Coordinates of C-alpha atoms (C1' of nucleotides) in Angstrom, one line a residue:
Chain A
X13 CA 11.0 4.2 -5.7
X14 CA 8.2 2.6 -7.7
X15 CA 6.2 4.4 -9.6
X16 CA 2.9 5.3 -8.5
X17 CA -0.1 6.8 -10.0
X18 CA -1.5 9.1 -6.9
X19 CA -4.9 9.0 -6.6
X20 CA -6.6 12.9 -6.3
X21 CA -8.7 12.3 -3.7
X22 CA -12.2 14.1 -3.8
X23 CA -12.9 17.8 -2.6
X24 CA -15.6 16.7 -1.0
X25 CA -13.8 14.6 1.0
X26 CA -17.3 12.4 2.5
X27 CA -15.1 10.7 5.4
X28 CA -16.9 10.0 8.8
X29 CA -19.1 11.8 11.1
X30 CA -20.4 14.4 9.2
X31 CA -22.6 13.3 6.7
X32 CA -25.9 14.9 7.2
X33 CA -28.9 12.7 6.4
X34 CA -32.1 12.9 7.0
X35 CA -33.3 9.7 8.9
X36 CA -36.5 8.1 7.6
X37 CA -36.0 10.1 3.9
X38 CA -38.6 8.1 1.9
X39 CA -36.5 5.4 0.2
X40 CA -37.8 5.4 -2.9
X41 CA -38.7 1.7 -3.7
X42 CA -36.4 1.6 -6.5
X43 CA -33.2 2.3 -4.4
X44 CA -34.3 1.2 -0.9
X45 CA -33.1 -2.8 -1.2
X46 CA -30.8 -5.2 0.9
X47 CA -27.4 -3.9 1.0
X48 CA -26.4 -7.2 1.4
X49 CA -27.9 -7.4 -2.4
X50 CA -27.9 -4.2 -4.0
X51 CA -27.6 -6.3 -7.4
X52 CA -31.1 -5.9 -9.5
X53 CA -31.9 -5.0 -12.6
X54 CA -31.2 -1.6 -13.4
X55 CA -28.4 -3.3 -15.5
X56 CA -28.0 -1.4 -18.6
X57 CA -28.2 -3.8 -21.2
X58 CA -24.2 -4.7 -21.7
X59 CA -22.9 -7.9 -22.0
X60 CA -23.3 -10.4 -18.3
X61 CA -19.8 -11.1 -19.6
X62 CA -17.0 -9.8 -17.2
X63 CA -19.2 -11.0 -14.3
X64 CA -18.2 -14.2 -13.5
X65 CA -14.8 -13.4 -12.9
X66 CA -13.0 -10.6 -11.9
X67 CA -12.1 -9.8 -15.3
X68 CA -8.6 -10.0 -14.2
X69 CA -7.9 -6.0 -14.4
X70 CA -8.0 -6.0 -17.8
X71 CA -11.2 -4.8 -18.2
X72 CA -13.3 -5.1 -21.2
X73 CA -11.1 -5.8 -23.7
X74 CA -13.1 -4.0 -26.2
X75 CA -13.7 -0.7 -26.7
X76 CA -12.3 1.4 -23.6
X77 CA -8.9 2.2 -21.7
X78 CA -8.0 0.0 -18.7
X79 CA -7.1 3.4 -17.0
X80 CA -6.8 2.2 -13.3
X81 CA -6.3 4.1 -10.5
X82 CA -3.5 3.1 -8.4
X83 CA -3.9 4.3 -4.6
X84 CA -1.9 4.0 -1.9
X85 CA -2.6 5.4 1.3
X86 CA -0.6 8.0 3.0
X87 CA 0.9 5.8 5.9
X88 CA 1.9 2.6 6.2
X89 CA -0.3 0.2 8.0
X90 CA 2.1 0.1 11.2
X91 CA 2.2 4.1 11.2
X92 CA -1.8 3.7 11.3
X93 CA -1.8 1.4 14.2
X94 CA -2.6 2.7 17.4
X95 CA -1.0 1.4 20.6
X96 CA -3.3 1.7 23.7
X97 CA -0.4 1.4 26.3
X98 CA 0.8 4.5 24.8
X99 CA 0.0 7.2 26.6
X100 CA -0.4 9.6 23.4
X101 CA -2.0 7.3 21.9
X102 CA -4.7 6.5 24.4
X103 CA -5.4 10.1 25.4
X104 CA -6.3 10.0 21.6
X105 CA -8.2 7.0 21.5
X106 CA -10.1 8.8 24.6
X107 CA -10.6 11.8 22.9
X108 CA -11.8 10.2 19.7
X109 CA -15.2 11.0 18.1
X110 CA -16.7 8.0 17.3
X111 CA -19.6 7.9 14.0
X112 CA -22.6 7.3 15.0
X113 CA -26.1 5.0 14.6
X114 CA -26.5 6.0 10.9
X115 CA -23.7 3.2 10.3
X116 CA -25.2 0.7 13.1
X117 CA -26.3 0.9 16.1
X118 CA -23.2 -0.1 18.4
X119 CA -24.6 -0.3 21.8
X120 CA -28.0 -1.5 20.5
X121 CA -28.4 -6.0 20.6
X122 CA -27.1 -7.5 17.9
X123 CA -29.8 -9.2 15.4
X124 CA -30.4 -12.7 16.8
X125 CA -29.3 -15.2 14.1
X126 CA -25.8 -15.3 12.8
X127 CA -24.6 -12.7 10.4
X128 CA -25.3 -14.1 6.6
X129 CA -23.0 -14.7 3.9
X130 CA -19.7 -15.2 5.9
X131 CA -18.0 -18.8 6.5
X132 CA -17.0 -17.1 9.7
X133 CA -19.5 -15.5 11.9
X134 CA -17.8 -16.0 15.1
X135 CA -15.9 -13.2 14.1
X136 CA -18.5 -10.5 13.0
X137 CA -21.9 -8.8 14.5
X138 CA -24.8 -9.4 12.9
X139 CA -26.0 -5.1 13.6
X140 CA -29.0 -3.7 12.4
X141 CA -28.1 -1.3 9.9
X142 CA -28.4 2.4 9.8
X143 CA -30.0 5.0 7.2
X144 CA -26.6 6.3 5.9
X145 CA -26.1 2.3 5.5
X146 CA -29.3 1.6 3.9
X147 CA -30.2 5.1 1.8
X148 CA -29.3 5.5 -2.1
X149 CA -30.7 8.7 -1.8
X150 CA -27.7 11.1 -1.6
X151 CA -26.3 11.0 -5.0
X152 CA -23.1 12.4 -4.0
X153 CA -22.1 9.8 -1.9
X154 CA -21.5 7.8 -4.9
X155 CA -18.4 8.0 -6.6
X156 CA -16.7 6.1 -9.2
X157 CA -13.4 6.2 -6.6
X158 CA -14.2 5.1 -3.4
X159 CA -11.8 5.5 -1.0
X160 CA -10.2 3.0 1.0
X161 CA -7.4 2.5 3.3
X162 CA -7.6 -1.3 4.8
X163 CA -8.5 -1.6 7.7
X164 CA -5.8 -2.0 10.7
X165 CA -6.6 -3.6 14.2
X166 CA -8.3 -1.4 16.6
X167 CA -11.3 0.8 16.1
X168 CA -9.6 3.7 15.2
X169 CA -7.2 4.4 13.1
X170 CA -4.4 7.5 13.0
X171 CA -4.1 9.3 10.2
X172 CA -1.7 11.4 8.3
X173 CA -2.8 15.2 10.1
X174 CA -2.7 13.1 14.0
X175 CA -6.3 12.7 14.8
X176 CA -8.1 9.7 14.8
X177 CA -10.5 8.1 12.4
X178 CA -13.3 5.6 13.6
X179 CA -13.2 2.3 11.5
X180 CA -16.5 1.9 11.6
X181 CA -17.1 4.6 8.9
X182 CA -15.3 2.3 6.6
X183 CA -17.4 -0.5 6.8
X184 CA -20.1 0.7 4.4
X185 CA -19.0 1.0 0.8
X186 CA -21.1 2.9 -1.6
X187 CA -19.8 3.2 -4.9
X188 CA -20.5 3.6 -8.3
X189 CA -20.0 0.6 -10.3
X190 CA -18.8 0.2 -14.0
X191 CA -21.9 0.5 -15.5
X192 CA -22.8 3.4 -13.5
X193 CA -25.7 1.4 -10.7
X194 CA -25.2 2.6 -7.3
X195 CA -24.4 -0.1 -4.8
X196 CA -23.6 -0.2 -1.4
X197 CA -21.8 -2.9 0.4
X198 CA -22.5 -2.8 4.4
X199 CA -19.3 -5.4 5.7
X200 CA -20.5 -6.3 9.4
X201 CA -18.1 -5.2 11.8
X202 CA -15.9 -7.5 13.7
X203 CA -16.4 -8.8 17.4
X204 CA -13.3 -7.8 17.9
X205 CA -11.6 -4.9 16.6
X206 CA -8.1 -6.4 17.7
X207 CA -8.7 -9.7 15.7
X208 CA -6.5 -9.8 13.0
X209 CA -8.3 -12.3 11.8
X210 CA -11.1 -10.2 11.5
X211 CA -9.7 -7.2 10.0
X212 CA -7.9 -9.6 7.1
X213 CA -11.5 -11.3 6.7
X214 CA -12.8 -7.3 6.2
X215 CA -9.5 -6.4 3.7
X216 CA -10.1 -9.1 1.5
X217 CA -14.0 -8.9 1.4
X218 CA -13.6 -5.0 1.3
X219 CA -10.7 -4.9 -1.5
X220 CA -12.2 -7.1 -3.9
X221 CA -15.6 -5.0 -3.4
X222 CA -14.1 -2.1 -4.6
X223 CA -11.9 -4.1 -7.4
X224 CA -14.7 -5.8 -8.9
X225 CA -16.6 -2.4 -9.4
X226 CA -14.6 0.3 -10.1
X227 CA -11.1 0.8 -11.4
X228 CA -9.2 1.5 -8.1
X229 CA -6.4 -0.8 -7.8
X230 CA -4.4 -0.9 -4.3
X231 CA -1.1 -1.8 -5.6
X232 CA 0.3 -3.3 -8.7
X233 CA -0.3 -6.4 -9.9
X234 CA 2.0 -8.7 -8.7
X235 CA 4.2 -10.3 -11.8
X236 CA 5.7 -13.6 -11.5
X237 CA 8.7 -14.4 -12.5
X238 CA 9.2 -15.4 -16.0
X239 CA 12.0 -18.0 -17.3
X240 CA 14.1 -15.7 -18.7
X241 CA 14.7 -13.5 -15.2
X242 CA 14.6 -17.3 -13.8
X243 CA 17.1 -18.1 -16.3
X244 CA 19.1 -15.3 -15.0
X245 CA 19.0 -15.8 -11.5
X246 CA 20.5 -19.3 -12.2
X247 CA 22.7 -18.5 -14.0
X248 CA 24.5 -15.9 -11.2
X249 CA 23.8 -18.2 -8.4
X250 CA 26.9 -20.1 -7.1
X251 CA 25.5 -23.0 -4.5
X252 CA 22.4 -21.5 -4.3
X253 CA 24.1 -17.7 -3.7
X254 CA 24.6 -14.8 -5.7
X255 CA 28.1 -15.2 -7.2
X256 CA 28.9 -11.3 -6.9
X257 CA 27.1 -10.8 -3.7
X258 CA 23.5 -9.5 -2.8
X259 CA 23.6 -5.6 -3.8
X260 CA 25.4 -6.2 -7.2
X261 CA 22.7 -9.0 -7.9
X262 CA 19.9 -6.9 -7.2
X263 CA 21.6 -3.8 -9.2
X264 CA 22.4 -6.1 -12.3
X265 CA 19.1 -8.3 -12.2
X266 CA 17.2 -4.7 -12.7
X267 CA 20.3 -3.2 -15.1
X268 CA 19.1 -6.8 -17.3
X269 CA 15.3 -6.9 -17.0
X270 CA 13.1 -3.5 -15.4
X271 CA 11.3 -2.3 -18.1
X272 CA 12.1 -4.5 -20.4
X273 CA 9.9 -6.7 -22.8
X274 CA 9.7 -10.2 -23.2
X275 CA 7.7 -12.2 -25.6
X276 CA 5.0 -13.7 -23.9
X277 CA 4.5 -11.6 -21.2
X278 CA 2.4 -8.8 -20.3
X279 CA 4.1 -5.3 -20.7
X280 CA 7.8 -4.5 -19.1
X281 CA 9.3 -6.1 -16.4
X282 CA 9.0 -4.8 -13.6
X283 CA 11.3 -3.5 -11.0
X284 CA 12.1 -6.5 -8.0
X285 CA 13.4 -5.5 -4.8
X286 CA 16.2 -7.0 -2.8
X287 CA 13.2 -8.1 -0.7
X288 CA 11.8 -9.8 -3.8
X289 CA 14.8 -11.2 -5.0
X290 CA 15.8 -12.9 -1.8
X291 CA 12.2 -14.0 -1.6
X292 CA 12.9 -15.7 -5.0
X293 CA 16.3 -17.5 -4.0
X294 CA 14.6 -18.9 -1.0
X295 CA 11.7 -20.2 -2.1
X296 CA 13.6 -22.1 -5.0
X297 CA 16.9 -22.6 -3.8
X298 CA 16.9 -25.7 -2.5
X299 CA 14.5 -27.5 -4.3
X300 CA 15.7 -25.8 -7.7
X301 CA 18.7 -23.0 -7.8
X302 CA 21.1 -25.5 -6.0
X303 CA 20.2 -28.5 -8.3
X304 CA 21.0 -26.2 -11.4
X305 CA 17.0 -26.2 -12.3
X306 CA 14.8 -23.9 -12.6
X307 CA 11.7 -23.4 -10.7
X308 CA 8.7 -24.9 -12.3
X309 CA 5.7 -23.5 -10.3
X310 CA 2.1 -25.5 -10.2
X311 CA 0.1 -24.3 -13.2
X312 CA -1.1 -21.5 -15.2
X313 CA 0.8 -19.0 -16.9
X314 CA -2.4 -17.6 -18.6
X315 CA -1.4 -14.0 -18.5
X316 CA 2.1 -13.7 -17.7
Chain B
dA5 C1' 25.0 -7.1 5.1
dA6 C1' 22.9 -11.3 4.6
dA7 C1' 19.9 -14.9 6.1
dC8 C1' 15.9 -16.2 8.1
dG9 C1' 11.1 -16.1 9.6
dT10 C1' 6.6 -14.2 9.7
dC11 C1' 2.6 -12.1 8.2
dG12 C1' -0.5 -9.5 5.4
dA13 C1' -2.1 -8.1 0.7
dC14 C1' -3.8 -8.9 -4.0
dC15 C1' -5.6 -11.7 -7.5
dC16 C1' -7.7 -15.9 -9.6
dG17 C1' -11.2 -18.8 -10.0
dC18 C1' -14.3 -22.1 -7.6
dT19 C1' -18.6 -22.5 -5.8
dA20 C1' -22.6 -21.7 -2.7
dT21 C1' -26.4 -18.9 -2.9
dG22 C1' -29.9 -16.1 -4.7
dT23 C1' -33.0 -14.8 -8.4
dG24 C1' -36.2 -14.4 -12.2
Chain C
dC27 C1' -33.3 -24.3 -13.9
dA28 C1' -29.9 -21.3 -16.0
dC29 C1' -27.3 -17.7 -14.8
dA30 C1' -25.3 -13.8 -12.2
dT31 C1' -23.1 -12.5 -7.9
dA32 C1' -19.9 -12.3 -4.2
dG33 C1' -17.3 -14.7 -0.4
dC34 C1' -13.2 -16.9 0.4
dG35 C1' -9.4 -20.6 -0.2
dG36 C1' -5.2 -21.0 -2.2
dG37 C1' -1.2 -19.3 -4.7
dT38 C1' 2.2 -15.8 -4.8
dC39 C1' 4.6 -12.0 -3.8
dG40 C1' 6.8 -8.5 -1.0
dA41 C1' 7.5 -5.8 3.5
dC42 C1' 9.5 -5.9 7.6
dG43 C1' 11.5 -7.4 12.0
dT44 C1' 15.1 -10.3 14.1
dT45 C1' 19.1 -13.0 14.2
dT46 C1' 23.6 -14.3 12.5

DNA sequence: AAACGTCGACCCGCTATGTG
DNA sequence: CACATAGCGGGTCGACGTTT
């Protein structure tokens, strides 16, 4: 029901296995540095401004559109989810093609040492990286719209045609930034491809890779509530319950305020669930909505 | 259908770390 | 030593499964 901006996904669709490269290609000096720090100088001039922060996704306010891309993937994240005591699903998982030692070396010892720049390397391998990890030198392979479905426990994943995709091939980001550098981010796999733990560490690390670079966006932002819709809710609460009912709330709330302006706040209003709504009432309900208050949450408004 | 509980995802912004 | 970078804690929201 929301409205979503589909992402075209590229012809040449680079996924997995099959990427062709040519092992010890002379890495030119210029492109052959650290994944882990792909950063350098061949910053075109441009102001170090956004940097520090994400530039909460509203890009540089200057000159150019915000034009984001929203994507969402084809299946939901329990749809992806393979279940190895299924017998489908584990003649898959047996049948599977896994990618190979261009992304790391899977059988090969770990590095000694624990993997850097992670408050949690119990949960990840430190590998030695492959060439398809490691080489700038395909140009194709960097594209201004990476995609990205998160990750889901267990090393593979099933997509939308029935076969099977190996996670691994996900861990390496290479992308074309803003200002047009290449950059690769290689995210060391997890111990443990069960771990939630691990794959939620990945997500986040993974996500905001791609959302500090580029313009893909993985769902909306999220908009808080503003006092007027608080206002509202109040107001057609009865002890802490919708006075009409659940569905009639929900309907009217959304007849009242999606896509509607208010002053102060960035764009329309958005559409909110009955999921969303009930999430509202509970959260505040007894510390506010009963007491005839209105929530008052910690701090900032800044952009909403 | 409503209420309740759980969990994951995204973003902000802090801050450790690297770099020239 | 100033500054840029990127991981991740914390705040929020919303999806979804289970119970009432």
């Amino acid at each position: 029901m929301r409205k979503v901006i589909q992402l075209v996904t590229h012809p040449e669709d680079d996924t997995d296995s099959e990427i062709e490269l040519l092992p010890s290609k002379s890495l030119t000096k210029k492109f052959a540095r650290p994944a882990s720090k792909p950063n350098m100088k061949l910053i075109v001039a441009h102001h170090a401004d956004d940097s520090m922060f994400d530039a909460g996704d509203e890009e540089d306010s200057d000159n150019e559109q915000p034009k984001f891309s929203l994507v969402t993937p084809a299946m939901k994240r329990n749809q992806r989810i393979l279940d190895p005591s299924k017998p489908e699903h584990a003649a898959l998982i047996a049948s599977a093609t896994k990618v190979g030692t261009e992304y790391y070396d899977s059988d090969a010892q770990d590095v000694p040492g624990d993997v850097k720049d992670t408050s949690k390397p119990d949960l990840f391998r430190n590998v030695a990286w492959g060439s398809y990890a490691t080489s700038y030198d395909n140009e194709a392979e960097f594209v201004k719209e990476p995609e990205f479905t998160q990750f889901v426990p267990g090393r593979f994943e099933l997509l939308p045609d029935g076969t099977l995709r190996d996670q691994k091939s996900k861990l390496i980001i290479k992308l074309l930034d803003k200002a047009g550098r290449k950059r690769i981010f290689a995210n060391p796999p997890p111990r443990d491809w069960a771990s939630q733990e691990a794959i939620t560490a990945l997500n986040k690390r993974t996500v905001q890779q791609i959302r500090r670079n580029t313009n893909v966006r993985f769902r909306e932002v999220v908009r808080a509530y503003v006092p007027e819709e608080r206002r509202w809710i109040l107001e057609n609460l009865s002890s802490g319950k919708p006075t009409q009912g659940w569905k009639t709330f929900v309907e009217d709330f959304n007849k009242r305020f999606e896509g509607m302006k208010i002053a102060g706040a960035i764009g329309t209003r958005p559409y909110r669930s009955h999921s969303s709504l009930t999430k509202e009432v509970e959260r505040f309900g007894a510390d506010f909505y009963v007491k005839g208050l209105m929530p008052v949450t910690a701090r900032k408004g800044k952009k909403e």
